[in-house]
Short mmCIF file of C-alpha atoms and ligand atoms in Angstrom, two decimals:
data_model
loop_
_atom_site.label_atom_id
_atom_site.label_comp_id
_atom_site.label_asym_id
_atom_site.label_seq_id
_atom_site.Cartn_x
_atom_site.Cartn_y
_atom_site.Cartn_z
CA SER A 1 -11.57 -28.28 -7.42
CA LEU A 2 -12.04 -31.40 -9.39
CA GLY A 3 -16.04 -31.40 -8.63
CA LEU A 4 -16.41 -28.26 -10.96
CA VAL A 5 -14.52 -29.83 -13.83
CA ALA A 6 -17.22 -30.87 -16.83
CA PRO A 7 -16.52 -34.75 -17.93
CA ALA A 8 -13.80 -34.56 -20.60
CA GLU A 9 -15.79 -35.75 -23.29
CA ALA A 10 -18.33 -33.01 -23.11
CA GLN A 11 -15.47 -30.54 -22.94
CA THR A 12 -13.65 -31.47 -25.91
CA TYR A 13 -16.53 -33.32 -28.16
CA PRO A 14 -16.08 -33.07 -31.22
CA THR A 15 -12.25 -33.42 -31.75
CA ARG A 16 -12.39 -34.61 -35.05
CA SER A 17 -14.92 -34.67 -38.12
CA ILE A 18 -18.28 -36.40 -37.42
CA THR A 19 -19.81 -38.61 -40.06
CA THR A 20 -23.68 -38.59 -40.51
CA ILE A 21 -25.15 -41.47 -42.56
CA VAL A 22 -27.64 -40.96 -44.87
CA PRO A 23 -29.61 -44.30 -45.84
CA PHE A 24 -30.58 -43.11 -49.65
CA ALA A 25 -28.77 -41.64 -52.90
CA ALA A 26 -27.38 -38.49 -52.74
CA GLY A 27 -29.65 -35.73 -54.16
CA GLY A 28 -32.72 -37.15 -52.88
CA PRO A 29 -34.82 -35.72 -50.02
CA THR A 30 -33.12 -37.25 -47.01
CA ASP A 31 -29.61 -35.74 -48.30
CA VAL A 32 -30.88 -32.82 -49.07
CA VAL A 33 -32.48 -32.21 -45.75
CA ALA A 34 -28.87 -33.47 -44.00
CA ARG A 35 -26.69 -31.17 -45.99
CA ILE A 36 -28.77 -28.35 -45.20
CA ILE A 37 -28.76 -28.85 -41.55
CA THR A 38 -25.42 -30.69 -40.82
CA ALA A 39 -23.98 -27.60 -42.82
CA HIS A 40 -25.04 -25.02 -40.17
CA MET A 41 -24.40 -27.80 -37.48
CA ALA A 42 -20.88 -28.30 -38.28
CA GLN A 43 -20.15 -24.42 -37.89
CA THR A 44 -21.66 -24.58 -34.08
CA LEU A 45 -19.65 -27.87 -33.41
CA GLY A 46 -16.48 -26.76 -34.86
CA GLN A 47 -15.72 -29.88 -36.74
CA SER A 48 -17.11 -30.81 -40.51
CA ILE A 49 -19.98 -33.13 -40.56
CA ILE A 50 -19.36 -35.62 -43.70
CA ILE A 51 -22.45 -37.43 -45.25
CA GLU A 52 -21.85 -41.08 -46.36
CA ASN A 53 -24.60 -42.06 -48.55
CA VAL A 54 -25.20 -45.96 -47.83
CA VAL A 55 -27.94 -47.29 -50.19
CA GLY A 56 -29.86 -50.30 -50.19
CA ALA A 57 -32.93 -52.43 -48.73
CA GLY A 58 -35.14 -49.22 -48.40
CA GLY A 59 -32.59 -47.63 -46.16
CA THR A 60 -32.34 -50.50 -43.64
CA THR A 61 -28.99 -51.40 -44.70
CA ALA A 62 -27.46 -48.28 -43.64
CA THR A 63 -29.48 -48.03 -40.67
CA THR A 64 -28.21 -51.45 -39.41
CA ARG A 65 -24.94 -50.01 -40.07
CA ALA A 66 -25.29 -47.07 -38.00
CA ALA A 67 -26.84 -49.01 -35.00
CA ARG A 68 -23.88 -50.96 -34.67
CA ALA A 69 -21.54 -48.09 -35.39
CA ALA A 70 -19.37 -47.05 -32.29
CA ASN A 71 -21.57 -45.14 -29.88
CA ASP A 72 -18.72 -41.95 -29.31
CA GLY A 73 -20.40 -39.34 -31.23
CA TYR A 74 -18.79 -39.66 -34.41
CA THR A 75 -21.19 -41.69 -36.47
CA LEU A 76 -24.67 -40.45 -36.60
CA ILE A 77 -27.47 -41.24 -39.03
CA THR A 78 -30.24 -39.22 -40.49
CA GLY A 79 -32.89 -41.33 -40.64
CA HIS A 80 -36.76 -40.89 -41.41
CA MET A 81 -40.35 -42.37 -41.05
CA GLY A 82 -39.62 -45.32 -43.23
CA THR A 83 -35.89 -46.40 -41.67
CA HIS A 84 -37.52 -45.55 -37.89
CA ALA A 85 -40.98 -46.45 -37.97
CA ALA A 86 -42.16 -48.33 -40.89
CA SER A 87 -39.55 -50.89 -41.52
CA VAL A 88 -40.65 -52.34 -38.23
CA PRO A 89 -43.60 -53.98 -39.52
CA LEU A 90 -42.41 -54.42 -43.07
CA TYR A 91 -39.18 -56.55 -42.09
CA PRO A 92 -39.77 -58.85 -39.52
CA LYS A 93 -36.23 -60.00 -39.45
CA LEU A 94 -34.83 -56.35 -39.00
CA ALA A 95 -31.56 -56.30 -37.34
CA TYR A 96 -32.26 -53.17 -35.37
CA HIS A 97 -35.11 -51.52 -33.50
CA PRO A 98 -35.78 -47.64 -33.85
CA GLU A 99 -36.25 -47.43 -30.14
CA LYS A 100 -33.90 -49.79 -28.57
CA ASP A 101 -30.79 -49.40 -30.62
CA PHE A 102 -30.57 -45.31 -31.16
CA GLU A 103 -30.53 -42.27 -28.88
CA PRO A 104 -32.80 -39.87 -30.54
CA ILE A 105 -31.07 -36.44 -31.14
CA ALA A 106 -33.65 -34.10 -32.87
CA LEU A 107 -36.30 -34.07 -35.60
CA LEU A 108 -35.06 -32.15 -38.52
CA ALA A 109 -37.93 -31.43 -41.04
CA GLY A 110 -41.69 -32.62 -41.52
CA THR A 111 -42.11 -33.21 -45.25
CA PRO A 112 -45.43 -33.56 -46.62
CA ILE A 113 -46.12 -36.36 -49.56
CA LEU A 114 -47.43 -35.63 -53.14
CA ILE A 115 -48.66 -37.57 -55.82
CA LEU A 116 -46.39 -36.81 -58.74
CA ALA A 117 -46.21 -38.21 -62.43
CA ARG A 118 -44.39 -37.91 -65.47
CA ARG A 119 -44.91 -34.95 -67.25
CA ASP A 120 -46.84 -36.69 -69.91
CA PHE A 121 -48.88 -39.29 -67.98
CA PRO A 122 -52.34 -38.98 -69.60
CA PRO A 123 -54.50 -38.01 -66.08
CA LYS A 124 -55.00 -34.41 -66.08
CA ASP A 125 -56.25 -34.27 -62.49
CA LEU A 126 -56.36 -35.96 -59.39
CA ASN A 127 -59.75 -37.50 -60.30
CA GLU A 128 -58.56 -38.63 -63.78
CA PHE A 129 -55.69 -40.31 -61.91
CA VAL A 130 -57.92 -42.23 -59.83
CA THR A 131 -59.73 -43.67 -62.53
CA TYR A 132 -56.73 -44.32 -64.81
CA VAL A 133 -54.67 -46.20 -62.20
CA LYS A 134 -57.92 -48.22 -61.32
CA ALA A 135 -58.36 -49.18 -65.18
CA ASN A 136 -54.62 -49.67 -65.89
CA THR A 137 -53.06 -51.32 -62.75
CA GLU A 138 -51.33 -53.78 -64.58
CA LYS A 139 -49.41 -51.66 -67.08
CA LEU A 140 -48.44 -49.16 -64.20
CA ASN A 141 -44.84 -48.53 -62.99
CA ALA A 142 -45.02 -46.82 -59.50
CA ALA A 143 -41.48 -45.41 -58.59
CA HIS A 144 -40.24 -45.62 -54.92
CA ALA A 145 -36.98 -45.96 -52.78
CA GLY A 146 -37.05 -49.45 -51.63
CA VAL A 147 -39.53 -51.40 -49.24
CA GLY A 148 -39.87 -49.35 -46.22
CA SER A 149 -38.89 -46.17 -47.88
CA VAL A 150 -41.29 -43.17 -47.47
CA SER A 151 -42.43 -42.98 -51.08
CA HIS A 152 -43.14 -47.02 -50.80
CA VAL A 153 -45.35 -46.94 -47.65
CA SER A 154 -46.81 -43.58 -48.59
CA CYS A 155 -47.97 -45.37 -52.07
CA GLU A 156 -49.11 -48.19 -50.41
CA LEU A 157 -51.44 -46.36 -48.06
CA LEU A 158 -52.46 -44.51 -51.67
CA HIS A 159 -53.04 -47.92 -53.52
CA SER A 160 -54.79 -49.44 -50.09
CA ILE A 161 -57.42 -46.48 -50.17
CA LEU A 162 -57.94 -46.99 -54.24
CA ASP A 163 -57.81 -50.79 -53.59
CA ILE A 164 -55.25 -51.72 -56.27
CA LYS A 165 -51.80 -53.30 -56.32
CA PRO A 166 -49.64 -52.23 -59.12
CA VAL A 167 -46.12 -53.22 -59.71
CA GLY A 168 -43.61 -51.27 -57.81
CA VAL A 169 -40.23 -50.23 -58.98
CA PRO A 170 -37.34 -49.81 -56.55
CA PHE A 171 -34.39 -47.25 -56.52
CA ASN A 172 -31.83 -46.40 -54.02
CA GLY A 173 -33.58 -43.21 -53.25
CA THR A 174 -36.01 -41.21 -54.83
CA GLY A 175 -33.22 -38.71 -56.06
CA PRO A 176 -32.77 -41.57 -58.82
CA ALA A 177 -36.26 -42.28 -58.87
CA MET A 178 -36.91 -38.51 -59.91
CA ASN A 179 -34.55 -38.77 -62.90
CA ALA A 180 -36.70 -41.51 -64.14
CA LEU A 181 -39.99 -39.82 -63.44
CA VAL A 182 -38.43 -36.76 -65.55
CA ALA A 183 -37.03 -39.02 -67.96
CA GLY A 184 -40.54 -40.47 -68.57
CA GLN A 185 -38.95 -44.12 -67.54
CA VAL A 186 -41.62 -44.73 -64.67
CA ASP A 187 -45.14 -43.47 -64.44
CA TYR A 188 -45.90 -41.94 -61.15
CA MET A 189 -44.30 -41.89 -57.62
CA CYS A 190 -45.75 -40.49 -54.10
CA ASP A 191 -42.46 -38.67 -53.08
CA GLN A 192 -41.59 -35.96 -50.23
CA ILE A 193 -41.97 -32.21 -51.13
CA VAL A 194 -38.38 -31.42 -51.03
CA ASN A 195 -37.50 -33.58 -53.66
CA ALA A 196 -40.26 -32.37 -55.77
CA VAL A 197 -40.49 -28.49 -55.68
CA PRO A 198 -37.62 -27.84 -58.03
CA GLN A 199 -39.01 -30.27 -60.86
CA ILE A 200 -42.64 -29.18 -60.56
CA ASN A 201 -41.42 -25.55 -60.64
CA ALA A 202 -39.25 -26.54 -63.80
CA GLY A 203 -42.51 -28.00 -65.27
CA THR A 204 -40.47 -31.36 -65.54
CA ILE A 205 -43.25 -33.35 -63.90
CA LYS A 206 -46.84 -33.33 -62.97
CA ALA A 207 -48.34 -32.77 -59.44
CA TYR A 208 -51.68 -33.96 -58.88
CA ALA A 209 -52.11 -33.21 -55.19
CA ILE A 210 -50.43 -32.58 -51.69
CA ALA A 211 -51.55 -35.10 -49.00
CA THR A 212 -51.86 -32.22 -46.37
CA PRO A 213 -54.75 -30.38 -45.08
CA GLU A 214 -53.61 -27.21 -46.30
CA ARG A 215 -51.72 -26.15 -49.24
CA ASN A 216 -47.95 -25.50 -49.02
CA PRO A 217 -46.58 -22.31 -49.71
CA SER A 218 -43.87 -23.62 -51.84
CA LEU A 219 -46.37 -24.80 -54.11
CA PRO A 220 -49.34 -22.58 -54.05
CA ASN A 221 -50.89 -23.95 -57.22
CA VAL A 222 -50.92 -27.42 -56.24
CA PRO A 223 -54.59 -28.52 -54.66
CA THR A 224 -54.80 -30.43 -51.54
CA THR A 225 -56.03 -34.12 -51.54
CA VAL A 226 -59.25 -32.78 -49.83
CA GLU A 227 -59.62 -30.21 -52.60
CA ALA A 228 -58.77 -32.60 -55.19
CA GLY A 229 -61.31 -35.05 -53.83
CA LEU A 230 -59.23 -37.63 -52.09
CA PRO A 231 -59.61 -36.65 -48.50
CA LYS A 232 -58.69 -39.73 -47.00
CA PHE A 233 -55.25 -39.55 -48.39
CA GLN A 234 -53.10 -37.73 -45.62
CA ALA A 235 -49.41 -38.34 -45.63
CA GLN A 236 -46.18 -36.30 -44.13
CA ALA A 237 -43.29 -37.72 -43.59
CA TRP A 238 -40.29 -36.60 -41.23
CA ASN A 239 -36.55 -36.63 -41.00
CA ALA A 240 -34.50 -36.76 -37.73
CA MET A 241 -30.97 -37.67 -36.35
CA PHE A 242 -29.92 -40.25 -34.00
CA ALA A 243 -26.69 -41.71 -32.65
CA PRO A 244 -26.27 -45.38 -31.82
CA LYS A 245 -27.58 -46.30 -28.32
CA GLY A 246 -25.38 -45.75 -25.38
CA THR A 247 -23.78 -42.23 -26.89
CA SER A 248 -23.40 -40.26 -23.76
CA PRO A 249 -26.12 -37.70 -22.62
CA ALA A 250 -23.61 -34.76 -23.02
CA ILE A 251 -22.82 -35.49 -26.67
CA VAL A 252 -26.46 -35.97 -27.29
CA ALA A 253 -27.31 -32.89 -25.92
CA SER A 254 -24.17 -30.94 -27.53
CA LEU A 255 -25.70 -32.55 -31.00
CA ASN A 256 -29.18 -31.49 -30.13
CA ALA A 257 -28.21 -27.86 -29.48
CA ALA A 258 -26.70 -27.57 -32.61
CA ALA A 259 -29.72 -28.85 -34.65
CA ALA A 260 -31.76 -26.51 -32.86
CA LYS A 261 -29.60 -23.57 -33.58
CA ALA A 262 -29.67 -24.86 -36.98
CA LEU A 263 -33.22 -24.84 -37.05
CA ASP A 264 -33.35 -21.25 -35.89
CA ASP A 265 -30.85 -19.89 -38.36
CA GLU A 266 -32.70 -17.66 -41.07
CA THR A 267 -30.66 -19.06 -44.06
CA VAL A 268 -31.39 -22.67 -43.05
CA ARG A 269 -35.08 -21.89 -42.27
CA LYS A 270 -35.49 -19.99 -45.73
CA ARG A 271 -33.97 -22.88 -47.78
CA LEU A 272 -35.96 -25.47 -46.08
CA LEU A 273 -39.19 -23.45 -46.48
CA GLU A 274 -38.43 -22.83 -50.15
CA LEU A 275 -38.38 -26.79 -50.48
CA GLY A 276 -41.79 -26.96 -48.62
CA SER A 277 -40.35 -28.61 -45.29
CA VAL A 278 -42.23 -27.86 -42.05
CA ILE A 279 -39.57 -26.62 -39.83
CA PRO A 280 -40.25 -28.34 -36.00
CA GLY A 281 -40.95 -25.94 -33.46
CA PRO A 282 -39.03 -25.75 -30.06
CA ALA A 283 -40.98 -28.56 -28.08
CA GLU A 284 -40.71 -30.96 -31.06
CA ARG A 285 -36.98 -30.70 -31.27
CA THR A 286 -35.91 -32.47 -28.04
CA PRO A 287 -34.62 -36.01 -27.76
CA GLU A 288 -37.75 -36.86 -25.66
CA ALA A 289 -40.35 -35.57 -28.29
CA LEU A 290 -38.31 -37.45 -31.06
CA ALA A 291 -38.40 -40.75 -28.93
CA THR A 292 -42.47 -40.18 -28.54
CA LEU A 293 -42.63 -39.51 -32.12
CA VAL A 294 -40.97 -42.88 -33.16
CA LYS A 295 -43.09 -44.89 -30.67
CA ASN A 296 -46.40 -43.16 -31.99
CA GLU A 297 -45.21 -43.68 -35.69
CA ILE A 298 -44.48 -47.30 -35.15
CA ALA A 299 -47.82 -47.68 -33.54
CA LYS A 300 -49.57 -45.98 -36.25
CA TRP A 301 -47.74 -47.82 -39.15
CA THR A 302 -47.77 -51.47 -37.72
CA PRO A 303 -51.56 -52.24 -38.54
CA VAL A 304 -51.29 -50.61 -41.86
CA LEU A 305 -48.19 -52.53 -43.28
CA LYS A 306 -47.91 -56.12 -43.79
CA PRO A 307 -44.46 -57.69 -43.80
CA ALA A 308 -42.68 -57.82 -47.29
CA THR A 309 -40.99 -61.21 -46.60
C1 MLT B 1 -34.39 -40.39 -50.32
O1 MLT B 1 -33.84 -39.60 -49.65
O2 MLT B 1 -34.21 -40.84 -51.24
C2 MLT B 1 -36.04 -40.77 -49.75
O3 MLT B 1 -36.16 -40.37 -48.30
C3 MLT B 1 -36.49 -41.91 -50.17
C4 MLT B 1 -37.48 -42.36 -49.60
O4 MLT B 1 -37.88 -42.72 -48.47
O5 MLT B 1 -38.69 -42.32 -50.10
#
């Protein structure tokens, strides 16, 4: 009988490829996390997932585009702590609201923040770094991925603890910012671990500390900020998938199930852990948990960050 037939949409979705917008340059942390997880989700869903890198304005250009996209399950966004929380206080004229304009799908990864520098930056450890940046503030170039990006707000927090205001050098993502750091064109950066592990292991950059209470298994030799003498600097970002508001609950459920399955896959987990990510547990993967995270993160960052304009 008709009563037993599931909605046509849920039965057939997806019937064509899905696009997820990444609000930063290819090769950076958001792009890397999105690629690892969506490759597995595509297998589950039986359709390819195309990554579209849309850069600019600390990720808010892309997030505005995603908010305005059709809510049919074929355009998604892989956002993060910046696009879906810190941008709210920083951009008074933000054209979207993370809570009102999106359906949360799933948290994908936690990404601890590290204080990184070009290989030949003079300070040898975090104590020397603190002394050096206080003494040379006007000369410093701190790279970031645009106002409201994770690298920007993480270093804003660091700078407020150190009571300094160095000049920031914006890039379209910390992928290109990392290239500049490796090339010695900028001095330091507060970046997500997934972007840093390969470079730290290759010895092309310096890592002063990881801003988490415990060391990360992917970087056993990098001290925590607690060990290195700056315990107040604690920072971990997160990456998550969202759909435009009004996307049907059946589609959200199907995407959430595919994301959860990816996070349980051994190969996906191994890759994420090699890059230092924190993999969300089952209770943290629900759309409801992501909605709560976004709400709490907006509340957390609003008093810390002043408008940029
Ligand atoms: C990126 O993918 O480039 C980053 O997530 C940028 C950032 O927010 O620092």
